């Protein structure tokens, strides 16, 4: 049986107790995306300030369990200042870390037979603190908690892409 | 209202545990401490064996067969209905007990069959702030269809319905829907004044007995409600079988809900004639083995004695309230009446600001199964000002050692998060 120490790593609890980039951005101009898990009631609101293809600022509000909130905090620190393409690569890497099944099914990801490397690494993507969330896969019910903010981020980037197609 | 009872028997949860195979399942780590019976109860061997034996020796469809095992099926199915009816004191068990899929379907049946036929645009119905979604959403759907006014009895700071507002809110209503026992707070609602207010307005009372019937001696005549919905899987029975009890004359005056086989007396190409009660409301092949399994669950509970079951839960709730408060003091908030005689054996807790999911995860490591989240009662969560709670709920197979395991496991949450 997976132990609690696999799930509640110190770095996760630190992000939970002291969430980074907590707050709101004026929207508009910032893009506001909600993530909601109706099953457990976890809520995340991600604010994205995208400037010239770069995520200039990101803020997060919401309430929920330690996994959803710490994952959102870590997400904000990793993607802030990154280009949209880099952010998408991090999303792919993180989802790979969370669920190889999803990667396998998602043939559109362009990563061959799909299974992400066990450490979740993707070429050129440093997961940093995020690697601490790896233990979540041993607790399948909690994967949705960990990915909640990432799905909101992905949705925000998709909407951004629709509004402002990146230059050819 | 819960009765203060003289003990007519006693329930030893520790001894009964041996009747429930899953509680002894081999597992790594500590033994399973099952404290989630308000969500679904475990099943005693007697129920599992009854269902197996039925499939192995008598199984055939009901209502139609003219051969021996079909006749046996008919008899066993009818006996199950009678057992369930007697269990709740139904005056006419053979006609007033309708088998459904679950309590949710029972409540939808009342809304869509009785409600749609008897209510009109502008009519008002009164519900409460502590209802489970299954006694809210069917009425929302009906309100959208007909244009009804919905009113709500609020919940006070002690987890009780604010009955001071009852007379005003009940004025002119056609229906009052109320849970007999809150699935979050454990509050046992006093049906007396609610039934009185309904009568004064010519309204009917729909009781949600999902949490009440499995735990408290139930007599529908004494309760005074007009419909009572409950479910098998919370009272030691299988999933897939629910019950709607209704007053015979009301059921007679209610058109069918689902259409199909069994629920008709005659079908022509230009129409149909509905069947007698209760088959009018049981379209298609019913959950036969599940009904028979529920009958076995009723036998099991009656052998214990429902007064003894209730007494056991009052004692154990008192022990749990005392133990948790003594060991965790200000760190823990127990939502609800905190009065064992006025509530069921369930405790909704918040522990400092640990999220209920984290709490549940930590407890799971100690083998302790509790429910975490909004318990399908989001309006009540908003009223309590919490996003969710962790809920420990007790039943016949629990004893003090389960409560001790819960209290001990909570100290691990303290160690981990603070």
Short mmCIF file of C-alpha atoms in Angstrom, two decimals, chain B residues 16-319:
data_model
loop_
_atom_site.label_atom_id
_atom_site.label_comp_id
_atom_site.label_asym_id
_atom_site.label_seq_id
_atom_site.Cartn_x
_atom_site.Cartn_y
_atom_site.Cartn_z
CA UNK B 16 -22.14 -8.76 14.63
CA UNK B 17 -19.08 -7.84 12.59
CA UNK B 18 -18.55 -11.57 11.96
CA UNK B 19 -21.82 -11.61 9.97
CA UNK B 20 -20.39 -9.14 7.43
CA UNK B 21 -17.74 -10.84 5.31
CA UNK B 22 -16.25 -7.66 3.84
CA UNK B 23 -15.36 -6.35 7.29
CA UNK B 24 -13.01 -9.31 7.68
CA UNK B 25 -11.42 -9.07 4.26
CA UNK B 26 -7.72 -9.75 4.23
CA UNK B 27 -5.80 -6.53 3.78
CA UNK B 28 -2.44 -4.99 4.42
CA UNK B 29 -2.28 -2.90 7.55
CA UNK B 30 -5.01 -2.38 10.13
CA UNK B 31 -8.46 -3.97 9.93
CA UNK B 32 -11.20 -2.24 8.00
CA UNK B 33 -13.11 0.26 10.12
CA UNK B 34 -16.21 0.97 8.10
CA UNK B 35 -17.80 4.29 9.05
CA UNK B 36 -19.65 5.09 5.84
CA UNK B 37 -22.97 3.32 6.28
CA UNK B 38 -24.95 6.51 5.67
CA UNK B 39 -23.64 6.30 2.13
CA UNK B 40 -24.16 2.57 1.81
CA UNK B 41 -24.23 -0.20 4.36
CA UNK B 42 -22.39 -3.50 4.20
CA UNK B 43 -24.37 -6.71 3.65
CA UNK B 44 -24.65 -9.58 6.12
CA UNK B 45 -23.98 -13.11 4.93
CA UNK B 46 -27.72 -13.86 5.39
CA UNK B 47 -28.62 -11.38 2.63
CA UNK B 48 -25.90 -12.61 0.26
CA UNK B 49 -26.84 -16.25 0.82
CA UNK B 50 -30.55 -15.57 0.36
CA UNK B 51 -29.90 -13.95 -3.01
CA UNK B 52 -27.51 -16.70 -4.10
CA UNK B 53 -29.96 -19.39 -3.03
CA UNK B 54 -32.76 -17.70 -4.92
CA UNK B 55 -30.73 -17.56 -8.14
CA UNK B 56 -29.54 -21.12 -7.67
CA UNK B 57 -32.85 -22.74 -6.79
CA UNK B 58 -35.91 -20.72 -7.81
CA UNK B 59 -35.04 -18.02 -10.30
CA UNK B 60 -37.59 -17.16 -12.99
CA UNK B 61 -39.35 -13.98 -14.01
CA UNK B 62 -42.31 -12.88 -11.93
CA UNK B 63 -45.93 -12.17 -12.85
CA UNK B 64 -46.17 -14.42 -15.90
CA UNK B 65 -44.94 -17.97 -15.42
CA UNK B 66 -47.23 -20.93 -14.99
CA UNK B 67 -44.52 -23.33 -13.90
CA UNK B 68 -43.19 -24.20 -10.49
CA UNK B 69 -40.08 -22.03 -10.19
CA UNK B 70 -41.95 -19.04 -11.63
CA UNK B 71 -44.61 -19.52 -8.99
CA UNK B 72 -41.87 -19.71 -6.36
CA UNK B 73 -40.43 -16.47 -7.68
CA UNK B 74 -43.85 -14.82 -7.46
CA UNK B 75 -44.30 -16.02 -3.91
CA UNK B 76 -40.83 -14.92 -2.75
CA UNK B 77 -41.21 -11.53 -4.43
CA UNK B 78 -44.61 -11.00 -2.81
CA UNK B 79 -43.27 -12.10 0.58
CA UNK B 80 -40.47 -9.57 0.30
CA UNK B 81 -43.00 -6.82 -0.34
CA UNK B 82 -45.03 -7.86 2.68
CA UNK B 83 -41.92 -7.96 4.90
CA UNK B 84 -40.87 -4.49 3.83
CA UNK B 85 -44.40 -3.15 4.31
CA UNK B 86 -44.71 -4.60 7.81
CA UNK B 87 -41.26 -3.25 8.67
CA UNK B 88 -42.59 0.30 8.24
CA UNK B 89 -46.07 -0.39 9.58
CA UNK B 90 -47.80 -0.03 6.21
CA UNK B 91 -51.53 -0.62 6.69
CA UNK B 92 -51.85 -2.39 3.32
CA UNK B 93 -48.38 -3.79 2.53
CA UNK B 94 -49.48 -5.69 -0.57
CA UNK B 95 -50.72 -2.52 -2.30
CA UNK B 96 -48.87 0.38 -0.74
CA UNK B 97 -45.26 -0.74 -1.15
CA UNK B 98 -43.85 0.10 -4.57
CA UNK B 99 -40.45 -1.27 -5.49
CA UNK B 100 -38.21 1.17 -7.34
CA UNK B 101 -34.52 1.36 -8.17
CA UNK B 102 -33.60 3.55 -5.19
CA UNK B 103 -34.95 6.37 -3.04
CA UNK B 104 -34.06 8.86 -5.75
CA UNK B 105 -36.36 7.10 -8.20
CA UNK B 106 -39.06 6.94 -5.54
CA UNK B 107 -38.95 10.72 -5.10
CA UNK B 108 -38.90 11.29 -8.84
CA UNK B 109 -41.95 9.05 -9.08
CA UNK B 110 -43.86 11.23 -6.63
CA UNK B 111 -42.78 14.41 -8.42
CA UNK B 112 -43.50 13.23 -11.93
CA UNK B 113 -46.56 11.06 -11.36
CA UNK B 114 -48.37 12.61 -8.41
CA UNK B 115 -46.95 16.13 -8.79
CA UNK B 116 -47.45 16.55 -12.49
CA UNK B 117 -51.02 15.36 -12.24
CA UNK B 118 -52.07 17.25 -9.12
CA UNK B 119 -50.11 20.51 -9.22
CA UNK B 120 -50.74 23.57 -11.39
CA UNK B 121 -48.83 26.66 -12.42
CA UNK B 122 -48.35 28.99 -9.47
CA UNK B 123 -48.77 26.26 -6.85
CA UNK B 124 -46.24 26.37 -4.02
CA UNK B 125 -44.29 23.53 -2.48
CA UNK B 126 -42.21 23.70 0.67
CA UNK B 127 -38.86 21.94 1.04
CA UNK B 128 -36.04 22.37 3.53
CA UNK B 129 -32.52 23.68 3.38
CA UNK B 130 -31.16 20.34 4.65
CA UNK B 131 -32.50 18.12 1.86
CA UNK B 132 -30.32 15.73 -0.10
CA UNK B 133 -30.13 16.66 -3.79
CA UNK B 134 -32.50 13.76 -4.47
CA UNK B 135 -35.27 15.59 -2.61
CA UNK B 136 -34.48 18.90 -4.30
CA UNK B 137 -33.70 18.34 -7.95
CA UNK B 138 -36.84 16.31 -8.80
CA UNK B 139 -38.85 19.28 -7.50
CA UNK B 140 -36.70 21.75 -9.46
CA UNK B 141 -37.44 19.77 -12.61
CA UNK B 142 -41.14 19.71 -11.82
CA UNK B 143 -41.10 23.42 -10.98
CA UNK B 144 -39.59 24.17 -14.40
CA UNK B 145 -42.19 22.01 -16.11
CA UNK B 146 -45.21 23.46 -14.31
CA UNK B 147 -44.11 26.86 -13.07
CA UNK B 148 -44.19 26.15 -9.35
CA UNK B 149 -43.10 28.32 -6.46
CA UNK B 150 -40.46 26.69 -4.25
CA UNK B 151 -40.11 27.66 -0.60
CA UNK B 152 -37.61 26.47 1.98
CA UNK B 153 -37.55 25.94 5.71
CA UNK B 154 -34.15 27.13 6.89
CA UNK B 155 -31.75 25.39 9.26
CA UNK B 156 -30.75 27.07 12.51
CA UNK B 157 -27.32 27.11 14.13
CA UNK B 158 -28.10 23.94 16.06
CA UNK B 159 -28.80 21.99 12.90
CA UNK B 160 -32.57 22.06 13.47
CA UNK B 161 -35.28 23.18 11.09
CA UNK B 162 -36.47 26.71 11.91
CA UNK B 163 -40.02 25.65 12.70
CA UNK B 164 -40.98 29.14 13.87
CA UNK B 165 -41.35 29.95 10.17
CA UNK B 166 -43.37 26.84 9.40
CA UNK B 167 -46.88 28.30 9.65
CA UNK B 168 -45.99 31.28 7.45
CA UNK B 169 -44.11 29.23 4.85
CA UNK B 170 -46.65 26.44 4.73
CA UNK B 171 -49.49 28.86 4.05
CA UNK B 172 -51.14 27.80 0.82
CA UNK B 173 -48.64 25.09 -0.13
CA UNK B 174 -49.75 21.91 -1.87
CA UNK B 175 -46.85 19.69 -0.85
CA UNK B 176 -44.14 19.58 1.82
CA UNK B 177 -41.01 17.54 1.13
CA UNK B 178 -38.79 16.84 4.12
CA UNK B 179 -36.08 14.44 5.15
CA UNK B 180 -36.80 12.46 8.29
CA UNK B 181 -33.09 12.42 9.12
CA UNK B 182 -30.44 14.69 7.64
CA UNK B 183 -27.71 12.76 5.84
CA UNK B 184 -25.22 15.45 6.87
CA UNK B 185 -26.21 16.55 10.37
CA UNK B 186 -28.03 13.46 11.56
CA UNK B 187 -30.88 15.71 12.71
CA UNK B 188 -34.11 13.79 13.21
CA UNK B 189 -36.82 16.14 12.07
CA UNK B 190 -40.06 16.29 14.05
CA UNK B 191 -42.67 15.30 11.51
CA UNK B 192 -45.63 16.08 13.80
CA UNK B 193 -45.80 19.86 13.33
CA UNK B 194 -44.95 19.53 9.64
CA UNK B 195 -47.79 17.09 9.06
CA UNK B 196 -50.11 19.36 11.04
CA UNK B 197 -49.16 22.38 8.93
CA UNK B 198 -49.66 20.35 5.77
CA UNK B 199 -53.11 19.16 6.89
CA UNK B 200 -54.14 22.72 7.68
CA UNK B 201 -53.38 23.61 4.08
CA UNK B 202 -54.68 20.47 2.42
CA UNK B 203 -51.11 19.63 1.40
CA UNK B 204 -49.42 16.25 1.30
CA UNK B 205 -46.14 15.37 3.03
CA UNK B 206 -43.40 13.52 1.19
CA UNK B 207 -40.83 12.07 3.57
CA UNK B 208 -37.31 11.11 2.57
CA UNK B 209 -36.62 8.18 4.87
CA UNK B 210 -33.31 7.12 3.34
CA UNK B 211 -31.34 7.73 6.54
CA UNK B 212 -34.18 7.18 8.98
CA UNK B 213 -35.78 3.86 8.06
CA UNK B 214 -32.54 1.83 8.34
CA UNK B 215 -31.88 3.12 11.86
CA UNK B 216 -35.08 4.11 13.66
CA UNK B 217 -38.24 2.06 14.33
CA UNK B 218 -40.61 3.31 11.66
CA UNK B 219 -44.39 3.36 11.59
CA UNK B 220 -45.81 5.30 8.65
CA UNK B 221 -49.16 5.71 10.35
CA UNK B 222 -47.59 7.27 13.43
CA UNK B 223 -45.36 9.48 11.28
CA UNK B 224 -48.38 10.77 9.41
CA UNK B 225 -46.67 11.38 6.09
CA UNK B 226 -48.36 10.56 2.80
CA UNK B 227 -45.40 9.22 0.87
CA UNK B 228 -42.17 7.77 2.25
CA UNK B 229 -39.12 7.03 0.11
CA UNK B 230 -36.19 4.89 1.20
CA UNK B 231 -33.59 2.58 -0.25
CA UNK B 232 -32.42 -0.98 0.31
CA UNK B 233 -28.68 -0.58 0.16
CA UNK B 234 -28.49 1.64 3.23
CA UNK B 235 -30.34 -0.95 5.36
CA UNK B 236 -28.15 -4.02 4.83
CA UNK B 237 -29.86 -4.87 1.54
CA UNK B 238 -28.49 -4.90 -2.00
CA UNK B 239 -28.21 -1.99 -4.40
CA UNK B 240 -30.79 -1.56 -7.13
CA UNK B 241 -33.85 -1.79 -4.90
CA UNK B 242 -35.68 1.20 -3.45
CA UNK B 243 -39.09 1.64 -1.95
CA UNK B 244 -41.89 4.12 -2.23
CA UNK B 245 -44.60 3.74 0.34
CA UNK B 246 -47.73 5.76 -0.29
CA UNK B 247 -51.20 5.94 1.19
CA UNK B 248 -53.38 3.58 -0.78
CA UNK B 249 -55.90 6.23 -1.82
CA UNK B 250 -53.13 8.58 -2.95
CA UNK B 251 -51.41 5.90 -5.00
CA UNK B 252 -54.77 5.03 -6.52
CA UNK B 253 -55.25 8.66 -7.51
CA UNK B 254 -51.79 8.87 -9.06
CA UNK B 255 -51.27 8.08 -12.74
CA UNK B 256 -48.45 5.73 -13.76
CA UNK B 257 -44.82 6.91 -13.85
CA UNK B 258 -42.96 4.64 -16.26
CA UNK B 259 -44.83 2.74 -18.94
CA UNK B 260 -44.23 -0.79 -20.15
CA UNK B 261 -44.91 -4.39 -19.25
CA UNK B 262 -46.44 -5.39 -15.91
CA UNK B 263 -47.88 -1.94 -15.25
CA UNK B 264 -50.85 -2.46 -17.55
CA UNK B 265 -54.10 -4.34 -17.32
CA UNK B 266 -54.86 -4.02 -20.99
CA UNK B 267 -53.18 -2.52 -24.05
CA UNK B 268 -54.94 -1.73 -27.30
CA UNK B 269 -53.60 0.21 -30.22
CA UNK B 270 -55.64 3.19 -29.09
CA UNK B 271 -54.65 3.15 -25.44
CA UNK B 272 -54.00 1.25 -22.25
CA UNK B 273 -55.51 0.57 -18.90
CA UNK B 274 -53.15 0.70 -15.93
CA UNK B 275 -52.74 -2.26 -13.62
CA UNK B 276 -53.71 -2.49 -9.95
CA UNK B 277 -51.46 -1.30 -7.14
CA UNK B 278 -48.59 -1.71 -6.73
CA UNK B 279 -47.80 -3.05 -10.22
CA UNK B 280 -49.12 0.15 -11.80
CA UNK B 281 -45.81 1.73 -10.76
CA UNK B 282 -43.52 -1.20 -11.56
CA UNK B 283 -42.99 -1.20 -15.30
CA UNK B 284 -40.79 -3.93 -16.74
CA UNK B 285 -39.08 -6.82 -15.02
CA UNK B 286 -38.45 -5.66 -11.46
CA UNK B 287 -35.29 -6.19 -9.37
CA UNK B 288 -36.54 -9.56 -8.11
CA UNK B 289 -33.46 -10.94 -6.37
CA UNK B 290 -32.78 -7.50 -4.92
CA UNK B 291 -36.28 -7.32 -3.46
CA UNK B 292 -35.83 -10.78 -1.95
CA UNK B 293 -32.43 -9.70 -0.62
CA UNK B 294 -34.04 -6.65 0.94
CA UNK B 295 -36.57 -8.95 2.55
CA UNK B 296 -33.68 -10.88 4.09
CA UNK B 297 -32.14 -7.62 5.32
CA UNK B 298 -35.45 -6.73 6.97
CA UNK B 299 -35.48 -10.18 8.63
CA UNK B 300 -31.97 -9.55 9.93
CA UNK B 301 -32.85 -6.12 11.33
CA UNK B 302 -36.05 -7.41 12.91
CA UNK B 303 -34.19 -10.27 14.54
CA UNK B 304 -31.96 -7.66 16.18
CA UNK B 305 -35.00 -5.52 16.93
CA UNK B 306 -35.15 -1.97 15.64
CA UNK B 307 -35.48 -0.62 19.18
CA UNK B 308 -32.20 -2.33 20.00
CA UNK B 309 -30.61 -0.99 16.80
CA UNK B 310 -31.67 2.54 17.70
CA UNK B 311 -30.51 2.10 21.29
CA UNK B 312 -27.13 0.85 20.13
CA UNK B 313 -26.70 3.85 17.87
CA UNK B 314 -27.73 6.32 20.57
CA UNK B 315 -25.12 4.80 22.90
CA UNK B 316 -22.44 4.73 20.23
CA UNK B 317 -23.19 8.27 19.07
CA UNK B 318 -22.88 9.48 22.65
CA UNK B 319 -19.58 7.66 22.95
#
